[in-house]
Amino acid sequence: MLTKYNPGVIICLRKLTICLGLVFLAFSGFGQEFLFKRNRQKQSITFKCIKNLMVIPVYVDGKGPYDFVLDTGVGPMIITDPSIIDSLNFSKLRKIKVSGLGIETVEAYVSQSLDVKVGSTGIKNIPTAILKEDLFNLSGHLGLKIYGLLGFSFFNSFIVDIRYNENRLIIYDHDAKIKYRGKKIPIEIENQKPYILATVDVPGGKTIEARFLMDTGASHALSLEMLHGTEFPLPEKKIKANLGMSLSGQIKGYVGRVDKFNVGGHVFKNVVAGFPDFKSIADKIDLSKRNGNVGADLLRKFNIQFNYQEGFIYVKPNGLSKTPFEHDMVGMVLYLDQKEYKRVLIGEIDENSPAEKAGLCPDDEIIAVNFKNIDAYSLNELTEMLKSKADRNVIFEIFRDNQVYFKVVRLEKRI
């Protein structure tokens, strides 16, 4: 789902899904790989985990480090801030049309001339899509300057061992001796993205097998989009939600829970899932190859070893595996102003949510929370606070129309 920031058009944080799996780019020469320097065969890299997304340092054409999201849901590398590339002449780059959920067309530019380094590894002439402007406003939503997304080229070059409970990953050359841990599960790599089979309970007591995109670049746990050619059955208890915003309007749907989700014999109960409106997405994206996607709120409950080239993963539950799935208990989106990153603003507010009941409004600026200046919190800390405990009161000091107001929001477990 391609999204563009403006005061009224933002993507909901609970579904920070950059569905660039929907983007089909006509690149040639995908044989390039990241290579270790000299005879090195492994390296450990620390990542920042922000709203469940992995952010790693990347060097582009010898400059950096720049923070990129490590995202199995994208094929070619995507640069969202072209200012990091010197002397970029868009008139000499091949122009392509990017299509995605809820949009008509967006222009991007193709480059195969960039050199990229991650840790002690590098790749020359990496296939890259360059956006002339930041359509995602990832920086605003994550509270950290983000310059792009890195996907297939990285994961296909190594055996990638993601240790979510340690906030680090270990990359191995394919010739290295690897000690695999946990349960082996086959995956399919299609259009440079990994797919996995899992079973999920549906209303009526049935359990069905479904195919899911594994998407480390999606902050939610689960998205259920299609079953047997039509909409996925909705749970009895659900709430209306804006699952995101696109250039042509809101992506509406519901949020509910599924009783059980089983992947590789590991069963998760009461999983929070999004159910996008089928009619609004079916004619925009190809749902024939998947039933939905599994996002990082579920994936992070494992330590995962990806082997794209041989078509499998190993998963081992970590210390996060028993943490229950919780949905946002306030019903609003927070983001940083794109020009002044110190300003925390309110975006979309769900209908009949605690935020709406408390009188908060889109475009309100939050200047303090629980009588502490907003600078005392990271955006990640605020997000965790707002899904931490039902019946907890949170006091917001907001700035609106040149006046200061205090609003008390009572957190509510809505599903």
Short mmCIF file of C-alpha atoms in Angstrom, two decimals:
data_model
loop_
_atom_site.label_atom_id
_atom_site.label_comp_id
_atom_site.label_asym_id
_atom_site.label_seq_id
_atom_site.Cartn_x
_atom_site.Cartn_y
_atom_site.Cartn_z
CA MET A 1 0.00 0.00 0.00
CA LEU A 2 1.67 3.18 -1.11
CA THR A 3 0.88 6.09 1.17
CA LYS A 4 1.51 9.77 1.04
CA TYR A 5 1.64 12.14 3.94
CA ASN A 6 -0.42 15.24 4.22
CA PRO A 7 -2.38 16.47 7.26
CA GLY A 8 -5.40 14.38 6.34
CA VAL A 9 -3.84 11.46 4.50
CA ILE A 10 -1.77 9.12 6.63
CA ILE A 11 -1.39 5.43 7.23
CA CYS A 12 -2.60 3.88 10.48
CA LEU A 13 0.32 2.79 12.64
CA ARG A 14 -1.32 -0.44 13.71
CA LYS A 15 -1.09 -1.49 10.09
CA LEU A 16 2.17 0.03 8.98
CA THR A 17 2.14 -2.31 6.01
CA ILE A 18 4.23 -1.21 3.12
CA CYS A 19 2.67 -3.60 0.68
CA LEU A 20 5.41 -3.24 -1.85
CA GLY A 21 4.79 -6.87 -2.62
CA LEU A 22 2.16 -5.28 -4.84
CA VAL A 23 4.78 -3.44 -6.83
CA PHE A 24 6.04 -5.19 -9.95
CA LEU A 25 9.18 -3.63 -11.33
CA ALA A 26 10.76 -4.63 -14.63
CA PHE A 27 14.38 -5.00 -13.59
CA SER A 28 16.93 -7.04 -15.43
CA GLY A 29 20.05 -8.59 -14.00
CA PHE A 30 18.86 -9.82 -10.63
CA GLY A 31 21.95 -12.00 -10.35
CA GLN A 32 23.79 -9.48 -8.17
CA GLU A 33 24.41 -10.47 -4.57
CA PHE A 34 25.90 -8.97 -1.45
CA LEU A 35 29.37 -10.40 -0.86
CA PHE A 36 31.57 -10.50 2.23
CA LYS A 37 34.96 -8.85 2.11
CA ARG A 38 37.91 -11.22 1.82
CA ASN A 39 37.17 -14.66 3.30
CA ARG A 40 34.68 -13.64 5.94
CA GLN A 41 31.61 -15.89 6.21
CA LYS A 42 29.44 -14.41 8.96
CA GLN A 43 28.64 -11.19 10.77
CA SER A 44 26.37 -10.02 13.57
CA ILE A 45 24.42 -6.80 12.99
CA THR A 46 22.40 -4.96 15.64
CA PHE A 47 19.05 -3.55 14.55
CA LYS A 48 16.62 -1.10 16.07
CA CYS A 49 13.17 -2.61 16.55
CA ILE A 50 10.63 0.19 16.15
CA LYS A 51 6.94 -0.68 16.01
CA ASN A 52 8.07 -4.24 15.29
CA LEU A 53 10.10 -3.18 12.23
CA MET A 54 13.83 -3.87 11.85
CA VAL A 55 15.91 -0.78 11.07
CA ILE A 56 19.54 -1.32 10.02
CA PRO A 57 22.40 1.02 8.96
CA VAL A 58 23.11 1.06 5.22
CA TYR A 59 25.82 2.85 3.22
CA VAL A 60 24.96 4.08 -0.28
CA ASP A 61 27.77 5.01 -2.69
CA GLY A 62 30.20 5.26 0.21
CA LYS A 63 28.06 7.59 2.30
CA GLY A 64 26.03 6.98 5.42
CA PRO A 65 25.07 5.23 7.54
CA TYR A 66 21.42 5.69 6.55
CA ASP A 67 18.61 3.92 8.38
CA PHE A 68 16.71 1.45 6.17
CA VAL A 69 13.86 -0.90 7.05
CA LEU A 70 14.77 -4.56 6.44
CA ASP A 71 11.67 -5.82 4.71
CA THR A 72 10.90 -9.26 3.28
CA GLY A 73 7.83 -7.68 1.68
CA VAL A 74 9.85 -5.80 -0.97
CA GLY A 75 11.73 -7.00 -4.01
CA PRO A 76 14.22 -4.41 -5.28
CA MET A 77 15.71 -1.91 -2.89
CA ILE A 78 13.60 1.22 -2.56
CA ILE A 79 15.02 4.65 -1.76
CA THR A 80 12.41 6.97 -0.29
CA ASP A 81 14.72 9.98 0.13
CA PRO A 82 16.70 10.67 -3.08
CA SER A 83 18.75 13.40 -1.37
CA ILE A 84 21.21 10.72 -0.25
CA ILE A 85 22.37 10.19 -3.85
CA ASP A 86 24.75 12.78 -5.29
CA SER A 87 24.17 14.23 -8.76
CA LEU A 88 21.04 12.21 -9.41
CA ASN A 89 19.72 13.15 -12.82
CA PHE A 90 16.15 11.92 -13.01
CA SER A 91 15.95 12.82 -16.70
CA LYS A 92 18.48 10.10 -17.48
CA LEU A 93 16.83 7.40 -15.39
CA ARG A 94 14.21 5.02 -16.69
CA LYS A 95 10.77 5.96 -15.41
CA ILE A 96 8.31 3.29 -14.29
CA LYS A 97 4.76 3.25 -13.05
CA VAL A 98 4.25 1.77 -9.60
CA SER A 99 0.82 0.36 -8.84
CA GLY A 100 -0.56 -0.65 -5.51
CA LEU A 101 -3.51 -0.83 -3.19
CA GLY A 102 -5.82 2.12 -3.57
CA ILE A 103 -3.69 4.11 -6.01
CA GLU A 104 -3.82 4.74 -9.70
CA THR A 105 -0.16 5.26 -10.58
CA VAL A 106 2.93 6.65 -8.91
CA GLU A 107 6.13 7.46 -10.74
CA ALA A 108 9.40 5.93 -9.66
CA TYR A 109 12.80 5.73 -11.28
CA VAL A 110 14.99 2.70 -11.94
CA SER A 111 18.66 2.65 -11.14
CA GLN A 112 21.20 -0.14 -11.41
CA SER A 113 24.26 1.95 -10.71
CA LEU A 114 24.29 2.22 -6.92
CA ASP A 115 26.81 0.50 -4.66
CA VAL A 116 25.49 -0.49 -1.23
CA LYS A 117 27.21 -1.77 1.89
CA VAL A 118 25.74 -3.40 4.99
CA GLY A 119 28.27 -4.24 7.67
CA SER A 120 31.23 -5.95 6.02
CA THR A 121 29.24 -6.90 2.93
CA GLY A 122 28.66 -5.02 -0.27
CA ILE A 123 26.83 -5.19 -3.57
CA LYS A 124 27.50 -3.29 -6.78
CA ASN A 125 24.82 -2.10 -9.18
CA ILE A 126 21.94 -3.11 -6.93
CA PRO A 127 18.51 -2.93 -8.62
CA THR A 128 16.78 0.05 -7.03
CA ALA A 129 13.52 1.94 -7.29
CA ILE A 130 13.94 5.61 -6.39
CA LEU A 131 10.98 7.76 -5.40
CA LYS A 132 11.21 11.49 -6.07
CA GLU A 133 9.47 12.16 -2.77
CA ASP A 134 8.79 10.23 0.42
CA LEU A 135 5.36 8.75 -0.26
CA PHE A 136 5.47 6.65 2.88
CA ASN A 137 6.41 9.20 5.56
CA LEU A 138 8.07 6.29 7.34
CA SER A 139 10.20 8.78 9.25
CA GLY A 140 7.13 10.47 10.67
CA HIS A 141 5.48 7.22 11.65
CA LEU A 142 8.57 5.59 13.17
CA GLY A 143 9.99 8.71 14.80
CA LEU A 144 13.33 8.14 13.09
CA LYS A 145 14.67 9.38 9.76
CA ILE A 146 14.21 6.48 7.32
CA TYR A 147 15.80 6.58 3.87
CA GLY A 148 14.50 3.40 2.26
CA LEU A 149 13.71 -0.30 2.37
CA LEU A 150 15.97 -3.26 1.69
CA GLY A 151 14.53 -6.64 0.79
CA PHE A 152 15.17 -9.46 -1.67
CA SER A 153 18.76 -8.64 -2.65
CA PHE A 154 19.81 -8.86 0.99
CA PHE A 155 17.82 -11.95 2.00
CA ASN A 156 18.77 -13.87 -1.14
CA SER A 157 22.47 -13.23 -0.58
CA PHE A 158 22.78 -14.87 2.84
CA ILE A 159 21.32 -17.21 5.34
CA VAL A 160 19.73 -14.57 7.58
CA ASP A 161 19.31 -15.42 11.25
CA ILE A 162 16.94 -12.90 12.87
CA ARG A 163 17.00 -12.90 16.67
CA TYR A 164 14.12 -10.64 17.58
CA ASN A 165 14.60 -11.14 21.32
CA GLU A 166 18.17 -9.79 21.05
CA ASN A 167 17.56 -7.04 18.45
CA ARG A 168 20.25 -8.45 16.23
CA LEU A 169 20.67 -10.58 13.15
CA ILE A 170 23.49 -12.81 12.01
CA ILE A 171 24.18 -13.18 8.31
CA TYR A 172 26.03 -16.19 6.94
CA ASP A 173 27.59 -16.91 3.59
CA HIS A 174 25.80 -19.84 1.93
CA ASP A 175 29.02 -21.89 2.16
CA ALA A 176 29.31 -21.38 5.92
CA LYS A 177 28.51 -24.14 8.38
CA ILE A 178 25.19 -23.30 9.99
CA LYS A 179 23.63 -24.67 13.13
CA TYR A 180 19.92 -24.53 12.50
CA ARG A 181 17.60 -24.26 15.49
CA GLY A 182 13.95 -25.09 15.95
CA LYS A 183 11.41 -26.32 13.39
CA LYS A 184 12.10 -26.44 9.65
CA ILE A 185 9.28 -25.03 7.52
CA PRO A 186 9.24 -24.80 3.72
CA ILE A 187 8.72 -21.42 2.06
CA GLU A 188 8.19 -20.43 -1.56
CA ILE A 189 9.94 -17.43 -3.08
CA GLU A 190 7.68 -15.83 -5.64
CA ASN A 191 8.21 -12.39 -7.17
CA GLN A 192 11.15 -12.11 -4.77
CA LYS A 193 9.01 -12.50 -1.65
CA PRO A 194 8.59 -15.43 0.78
CA TYR A 195 5.28 -17.26 1.19
CA ILE A 196 4.34 -19.80 3.84
CA LEU A 197 1.43 -22.14 4.51
CA ALA A 198 -0.36 -21.98 7.85
CA THR A 199 -3.72 -22.96 9.28
CA VAL A 200 -6.21 -20.53 10.75
CA ASP A 201 -9.54 -20.98 12.52
CA VAL A 202 -12.54 -19.36 10.85
CA PRO A 203 -16.02 -18.73 12.26
CA GLY A 204 -18.14 -21.86 12.56
CA GLY A 205 -15.43 -23.98 14.14
CA LYS A 206 -13.59 -24.73 10.90
CA THR A 207 -9.84 -24.74 10.38
CA ILE A 208 -8.49 -23.99 6.93
CA GLU A 209 -5.03 -23.99 5.38
CA ALA A 210 -4.03 -20.69 3.80
CA ARG A 211 -1.06 -19.09 2.05
CA PHE A 212 0.56 -16.01 3.57
CA LEU A 213 3.21 -13.52 2.60
CA MET A 214 5.87 -13.32 5.32
CA ASP A 215 6.24 -9.57 5.76
CA THR A 216 8.83 -8.25 8.22
CA GLY A 217 7.94 -4.76 7.00
CA ALA A 218 4.38 -4.95 8.34
CA SER A 219 3.94 -4.01 11.98
CA HIS A 220 0.66 -5.89 12.50
CA ALA A 221 0.34 -9.58 13.40
CA LEU A 222 -2.00 -10.85 10.71
CA SER A 223 -3.98 -9.59 7.73
CA LEU A 224 -6.73 -11.83 6.29
CA GLU A 225 -7.77 -10.72 2.82
CA MET A 226 -9.37 -13.49 0.77
CA LEU A 227 -10.78 -16.99 1.07
CA HIS A 228 -12.18 -19.07 -1.82
CA GLY A 229 -12.27 -16.07 -4.10
CA THR A 230 -14.22 -13.80 -1.80
CA GLU A 231 -13.85 -11.94 1.46
CA PHE A 232 -12.39 -13.67 4.49
CA PRO A 233 -15.11 -14.59 7.02
CA LEU A 234 -15.37 -11.99 9.76
CA PRO A 235 -15.30 -12.88 13.45
CA GLU A 236 -18.43 -12.18 15.48
CA LYS A 237 -16.66 -9.58 17.61
CA LYS A 238 -15.00 -6.91 15.53
CA ILE A 239 -14.59 -3.16 15.26
CA LYS A 240 -14.63 -0.93 12.22
CA ALA A 241 -11.21 0.45 11.49
CA ASN A 242 -9.30 2.53 9.01
CA LEU A 243 -6.62 0.03 8.07
CA GLY A 244 -4.68 2.63 6.16
CA MET A 245 -4.76 5.56 3.81
CA SER A 246 -3.78 5.67 0.17
CA LEU A 247 -3.46 8.36 -2.43
CA SER A 248 -7.05 7.77 -3.50
CA GLY A 249 -8.72 7.32 -0.15
CA GLN A 250 -9.12 5.27 2.98
CA ILE A 251 -8.59 1.53 3.15
CA LYS A 252 -11.48 0.50 5.35
CA GLY A 253 -12.18 -2.78 7.05
CA TYR A 254 -12.38 -4.44 10.43
CA VAL A 255 -10.09 -5.57 13.20
CA GLY A 256 -10.92 -8.71 15.14
CA ARG A 257 -9.34 -11.82 16.55
CA VAL A 258 -8.87 -15.34 15.25
CA ASP A 259 -9.07 -18.14 17.78
CA LYS A 260 -6.03 -20.04 16.54
CA PHE A 261 -3.24 -19.54 14.04
CA ASN A 262 -0.89 -22.49 13.50
CA VAL A 263 2.42 -22.14 11.69
CA GLY A 264 4.78 -25.10 11.68
CA GLY A 265 3.03 -26.67 14.64
CA HIS A 266 3.31 -23.54 16.75
CA VAL A 267 -0.16 -22.42 17.79
CA PHE A 268 -1.03 -18.84 18.67
CA LYS A 269 -4.38 -18.00 20.23
CA ASN A 270 -6.54 -14.88 20.09
CA VAL A 271 -4.44 -13.31 17.35
CA VAL A 272 -5.34 -9.74 16.40
CA ALA A 273 -6.08 -9.63 12.67
CA GLY A 274 -7.06 -7.00 10.14
CA PHE A 275 -9.78 -7.71 7.58
CA PRO A 276 -9.55 -5.17 4.73
CA ASP A 277 -12.74 -4.55 2.75
CA PHE A 278 -12.62 -7.13 -0.03
CA LYS A 279 -14.53 -5.15 -2.63
CA SER A 280 -12.19 -2.17 -2.35
CA ILE A 281 -9.00 -4.19 -2.76
CA ALA A 282 -9.93 -7.12 -5.02
CA ASP A 283 -9.76 -5.06 -8.21
CA LYS A 284 -6.55 -3.33 -7.13
CA ILE A 285 -4.29 -6.24 -6.24
CA ASP A 286 -3.85 -9.88 -7.23
CA LEU A 287 -5.13 -11.97 -4.34
CA SER A 288 -5.00 -15.23 -6.28
CA LYS A 289 -1.62 -16.21 -4.85
CA ARG A 290 -2.24 -15.46 -1.19
CA ASN A 291 -4.90 -15.31 1.48
CA GLY A 292 -3.20 -12.62 3.52
CA ASN A 293 0.08 -11.76 5.19
CA VAL A 294 1.86 -12.49 8.44
CA GLY A 295 3.45 -9.39 9.91
CA ALA A 296 6.17 -8.68 12.40
CA ASP A 297 3.97 -8.58 15.51
CA LEU A 298 3.64 -12.34 15.06
CA LEU A 299 7.00 -13.08 13.40
CA ARG A 300 8.92 -11.43 16.25
CA LYS A 301 7.70 -14.17 18.60
CA PHE A 302 10.21 -16.43 16.85
CA ASN A 303 13.89 -16.33 16.14
CA ILE A 304 13.90 -17.08 12.41
CA GLN A 305 16.58 -18.36 10.07
CA PHE A 306 15.80 -17.56 6.42
CA ASN A 307 17.33 -19.57 3.58
CA TYR A 308 15.79 -18.15 0.42
CA GLN A 309 17.97 -20.09 -1.99
CA GLU A 310 17.01 -23.50 -0.60
CA GLY A 311 13.42 -22.52 0.16
CA PHE A 312 13.03 -22.99 3.91
CA ILE A 313 13.12 -21.29 7.28
CA TYR A 314 13.79 -22.53 10.79
CA VAL A 315 11.69 -21.03 13.56
CA LYS A 316 12.22 -21.25 17.30
CA PRO A 317 9.90 -19.51 19.78
CA ASN A 318 11.68 -16.90 21.87
CA GLY A 319 10.86 -15.05 25.08
CA LEU A 320 8.24 -12.96 23.28
CA SER A 321 6.21 -15.98 22.21
CA LYS A 322 3.90 -15.96 25.24
CA THR A 323 3.20 -12.24 25.12
CA PRO A 324 -0.50 -11.81 24.29
CA PHE A 325 -1.56 -9.95 21.17
CA GLU A 326 -2.98 -6.54 21.98
CA HIS A 327 -4.69 -4.01 19.79
CA ASP A 328 -4.43 -0.25 20.11
CA MET A 329 -6.63 0.74 23.07
CA VAL A 330 -7.10 4.40 22.19
CA GLY A 331 -8.11 4.37 18.51
CA MET A 332 -5.90 7.01 16.96
CA VAL A 333 -2.72 7.40 14.94
CA LEU A 334 0.26 9.39 16.17
CA TYR A 335 3.00 10.64 13.89
CA LEU A 336 5.78 13.18 13.77
CA ASP A 337 5.42 16.27 11.63
CA GLN A 338 7.43 15.69 8.45
CA LYS A 339 9.04 19.13 8.61
CA GLU A 340 9.41 19.50 12.36
CA TYR A 341 10.06 16.02 13.74
CA LYS A 342 9.69 17.23 17.34
CA ARG A 343 5.96 17.88 16.85
CA VAL A 344 3.74 14.88 17.61
CA LEU A 345 0.43 15.11 15.79
CA ILE A 346 -2.80 13.12 15.81
CA GLY A 347 -3.90 11.62 12.51
CA GLU A 348 -6.82 9.30 11.89
CA ILE A 349 -9.23 8.66 14.78
CA ASP A 350 -11.44 5.56 14.79
CA GLU A 351 -15.18 5.94 15.00
CA ASN A 352 -16.55 5.51 18.56
CA SER A 353 -13.04 5.01 19.94
CA PRO A 354 -11.78 6.20 23.34
CA ALA A 355 -9.90 9.00 21.55
CA GLU A 356 -13.08 10.20 19.87
CA LYS A 357 -15.08 9.96 23.11
CA ALA A 358 -12.44 12.04 24.90
CA GLY A 359 -12.75 14.82 22.34
CA LEU A 360 -9.39 14.44 20.61
CA CYS A 361 -9.33 15.52 16.96
CA PRO A 362 -7.16 14.97 13.87
CA ASP A 363 -4.35 17.54 13.61
CA ASP A 364 -4.21 18.12 17.38
CA GLU A 365 -0.62 18.53 18.52
CA ILE A 366 0.31 16.57 21.64
CA ILE A 367 2.60 18.60 23.88
CA ALA A 368 2.54 16.44 27.02
CA VAL A 369 1.34 13.03 28.23
CA ASN A 370 0.59 12.40 31.89
CA PHE A 371 2.10 15.81 32.68
CA LYS A 372 5.45 14.88 31.14
CA ASN A 373 6.69 16.88 28.18
CA ILE A 374 6.29 15.01 24.90
CA ASP A 375 10.07 15.11 24.42
CA ALA A 376 10.35 12.60 27.27
CA TYR A 377 8.81 9.89 25.07
CA SER A 378 9.78 8.22 21.85
CA LEU A 379 7.01 7.50 19.37
CA ASN A 380 7.59 3.81 20.03
CA GLU A 381 7.11 4.31 23.79
CA LEU A 382 3.85 6.18 23.24
CA THR A 383 2.54 3.43 20.97
CA GLU A 384 3.31 0.76 23.57
CA MET A 385 1.71 2.85 26.33
CA LEU A 386 -1.53 3.16 24.36
CA LYS A 387 -2.02 -0.59 24.18
CA SER A 388 -0.63 -1.44 27.60
CA LYS A 389 -3.55 -1.81 30.01
CA ALA A 390 -7.31 -1.54 29.71
CA ASP A 391 -9.09 0.98 32.02
CA ARG A 392 -5.91 3.01 32.45
CA ASN A 393 -6.35 6.79 32.22
CA VAL A 394 -3.94 8.72 30.03
CA ILE A 395 -3.91 12.52 30.23
CA PHE A 396 -3.08 14.36 27.00
CA GLU A 397 -2.13 18.01 26.89
CA ILE A 398 -2.85 19.20 23.37
CA PHE A 399 -2.45 22.36 21.34
CA ARG A 400 -5.33 23.29 19.04
CA ASP A 401 -6.24 26.59 17.41
CA ASN A 402 -3.67 28.47 19.51
CA GLN A 403 -5.12 27.13 22.76
CA VAL A 404 -4.06 24.41 25.18
CA TYR A 405 -6.52 21.71 26.28
CA PHE A 406 -6.33 18.72 28.61
CA LYS A 407 -8.07 15.52 27.51
CA VAL A 408 -8.38 12.34 29.59
CA VAL A 409 -8.55 9.11 27.60
CA ARG A 410 -9.56 5.87 29.27
CA LEU A 411 -7.87 2.97 27.50
CA GLU A 412 -10.30 0.30 26.35
CA LYS A 413 -9.76 -3.26 25.18
CA ARG A 414 -11.99 -2.95 22.15
CA ILE A 415 -11.60 -6.49 20.82
#
